[in-house]
Coordinates of C-alpha atoms in Angstrom, one line a residue:
M1 CA -24.7 -10.0 9.1
I2 CA -22.0 -12.6 8.9
L3 CA -21.6 -11.9 5.2
A4 CA -21.3 -8.2 5.7
S5 CA -18.7 -8.5 8.5
S6 CA -16.8 -11.0 6.3
A7 CA -16.9 -8.6 3.4
K8 CA -15.6 -5.8 5.6
A9 CA -12.7 -8.0 6.9
Y10 CA -12.0 -9.1 3.3
D11 CA -12.0 -5.5 2.2
R12 CA -9.4 -4.6 4.9
Y13 CA -7.3 -7.6 4.0
L14 CA -7.1 -6.5 0.4
Q15 CA -6.4 -2.9 1.3
Y16 CA -3.6 -3.8 3.7
F17 CA -2.0 -6.3 1.3
I18 CA -2.1 -3.8 -1.6
F19 CA -0.8 -1.0 0.6
L20 CA 2.1 -3.2 1.9
Q21 CA 3.0 -4.3 -1.7
M22 CA 3.1 -0.6 -2.8
I23 CA 5.4 0.2 0.1
F24 CA 7.7 -2.8 -0.7
L25 CA 7.6 -1.9 -4.4
S26 CA 8.6 1.7 -3.7
L27 CA 11.4 0.6 -1.4
T28 CA 12.6 -1.9 -4.0
V29 CA 12.8 0.8 -6.7
V30 CA 14.4 3.4 -4.4
V31 CA 17.1 0.9 -3.3
G32 CA 17.6 -0.2 -6.9
V33 CA 18.0 3.4 -8.1
C34 CA 20.4 4.3 -5.2
F35 CA 22.6 1.3 -5.9
R36 CA 22.6 2.0 -9.7
W37 CA 23.5 5.7 -9.0
S38 CA 26.4 4.5 -6.8
G39 CA 27.7 2.4 -9.7
H40 CA 26.8 -1.0 -8.0
S41 CA 23.6 -2.1 -9.7
L42 CA 21.6 -4.8 -8.2
V43 CA 20.9 -7.5 -10.7
W44 CA 17.6 -8.6 -9.1
Y45 CA 15.7 -5.4 -8.5
D46 CA 14.1 -5.1 -12.0
E47 CA 12.7 -8.6 -11.9
I48 CA 11.4 -8.2 -8.3
A49 CA 9.8 -4.8 -9.0
G50 CA 8.0 -6.2 -12.1
I51 CA 6.7 -9.1 -10.0
Q52 CA 5.5 -6.8 -7.3
L53 CA 3.8 -4.6 -9.8
A54 CA 2.0 -7.6 -11.2
W55 CA 0.9 -8.7 -7.8
I56 CA -0.4 -5.2 -7.0
T57 CA -2.3 -5.2 -10.3
Y58 CA -4.0 -8.6 -9.7
F59 CA -4.9 -7.9 -6.1
G60 CA -6.1 -4.5 -7.2
S61 CA -8.4 -6.1 -9.7
A62 CA -9.9 -8.2 -6.9
Y63 CA -10.4 -5.0 -4.8
A64 CA -11.9 -3.2 -7.8
S65 CA -14.4 -6.2 -8.2
L66 CA -15.3 -5.9 -4.5
K67 CA -16.2 -2.2 -5.1
G68 CA -17.9 -2.7 -8.4
L69 CA -15.3 -0.5 -10.2
H70 CA -14.6 -2.6 -13.2
I71 CA -15.8 -1.5 -16.6
G72 CA -19.4 -2.2 -17.2
M73 CA -22.4 -1.0 -19.3
P74 CA -25.0 0.0 -16.7
T75 CA -26.5 2.7 -19.0
L76 CA -27.1 0.1 -21.8
I77 CA -28.6 -2.4 -19.3
K78 CA -31.0 0.3 -17.9
V79 CA -32.6 0.7 -21.3
F80 CA -34.2 -2.8 -21.0
P81 CA -37.2 -3.7 -19.0
K82 CA -36.6 -5.1 -15.5
D83 CA -37.3 -8.7 -16.6
I84 CA -34.6 -8.5 -19.3
R85 CA -32.2 -6.6 -17.0
K86 CA -32.5 -9.5 -14.5
I87 CA -31.7 -12.0 -17.1
L88 CA -28.7 -10.0 -18.4
F89 CA -27.5 -9.4 -14.9
F90 CA -27.5 -13.2 -14.0
L91 CA -26.0 -14.1 -17.4
S92 CA -23.2 -11.6 -16.9
K93 CA -22.4 -12.9 -13.4
I94 CA -22.4 -16.5 -14.6
I95 CA -20.0 -15.6 -17.4
I96 CA -17.7 -13.8 -15.1
L97 CA -17.7 -16.6 -12.6
I98 CA -17.1 -19.3 -15.3
F99 CA -14.2 -17.2 -16.7
F100 CA -12.4 -16.8 -13.4
L101 CA -13.0 -20.5 -12.5
I102 CA -11.3 -21.4 -15.8
L103 CA -8.5 -18.9 -15.1
T104 CA -8.1 -20.5 -11.7
Y105 CA -7.9 -24.0 -13.2
Y106 CA -5.4 -23.1 -15.9
G107 CA -3.4 -20.9 -13.6
T108 CA -3.0 -23.9 -11.3
K109 CA -1.9 -26.0 -14.3
V110 CA 0.8 -23.3 -15.1
I111 CA 2.1 -23.6 -11.5
I112 CA 2.4 -27.3 -11.9
V113 CA 4.3 -26.9 -15.2
L114 CA 6.6 -24.4 -13.7
R115 CA 7.4 -26.6 -10.7
G116 CA 11.2 -26.6 -10.3
D117 CA 11.9 -23.4 -12.3
T118 CA 13.2 -20.4 -10.4
L119 CA 13.7 -16.7 -11.1
V120 CA 16.6 -15.8 -13.3
T121 CA 18.3 -13.4 -10.8
L122 CA 17.2 -15.0 -7.6
D123 CA 17.4 -18.8 -8.0
W124 CA 15.9 -19.4 -4.5
I125 CA 12.5 -18.0 -5.5
P126 CA 10.4 -20.5 -7.4
Q127 CA 8.6 -19.4 -10.5
S128 CA 5.5 -21.3 -9.3
F129 CA 5.3 -19.0 -6.3
V130 CA 5.5 -15.9 -8.6
Q131 CA 2.9 -17.2 -11.0
S132 CA 0.6 -18.3 -8.1
V133 CA -0.8 -14.8 -8.3
I134 CA -3.0 -15.9 -11.3
P135 CA -5.1 -18.6 -9.6
L136 CA -5.0 -16.8 -6.3
S137 CA -6.2 -13.5 -7.6
S138 CA -8.8 -15.3 -9.8
L139 CA -10.2 -16.9 -6.6
L140 CA -10.1 -13.5 -4.9
I141 CA -12.1 -11.9 -7.8
I142 CA -14.7 -14.7 -7.5
I143 CA -15.0 -13.9 -3.7
S144 CA -15.2 -10.2 -4.5
E145 CA -18.0 -10.8 -7.1
I146 CA -19.9 -12.9 -4.5
F147 CA -19.6 -10.1 -1.8
Y148 CA -20.6 -7.4 -4.3
Y149 CA -23.5 -9.4 -5.8
K150 CA -26.3 -7.9 -3.7
Q151 CA -25.2 -4.3 -4.3
A152 CA -24.7 -4.9 -8.1
Y153 CA -28.2 -6.5 -8.4
A154 CA -29.8 -3.6 -6.5
Q155 CA -28.1 -1.1 -8.8
T156 CA -29.1 -3.0 -11.9
M157 CA -32.7 -3.1 -10.9
K158 CA -32.9 0.5 -9.7
D159 CA -34.7 2.8 -12.2

């Protein structure tokens, strides 16, 4: 029960964060276009819009993982007997978790390397903050995979 309520709260958090990022991205682009149209281009809006799009993409990937919407091969897996399906399922989940743990580790190393660097157009925003989306979203994908695990297993074992 606690896991289900936590998954629901996590789902809402991801939805709200992605929704707010989409609103802010839209506002950034509209403001940038209006200023450019008036002949007074903002030097920072392209960079910020690109960063916002990246954050939406990474958080969207975590949300897709939570819903089991990433590309998979369920038809191929269903061809095998249940014992082999179970092995393939566990193997795939272990590979996914290891991959995102490695991505979290190296994403954190990138943040350390970028310490002190700032954005080109807004020198008060640290590059390490911008790039923190990589380890952060990797952890979110791991959490999403854990929350979706039971459903994914049931679907894999269903005939």
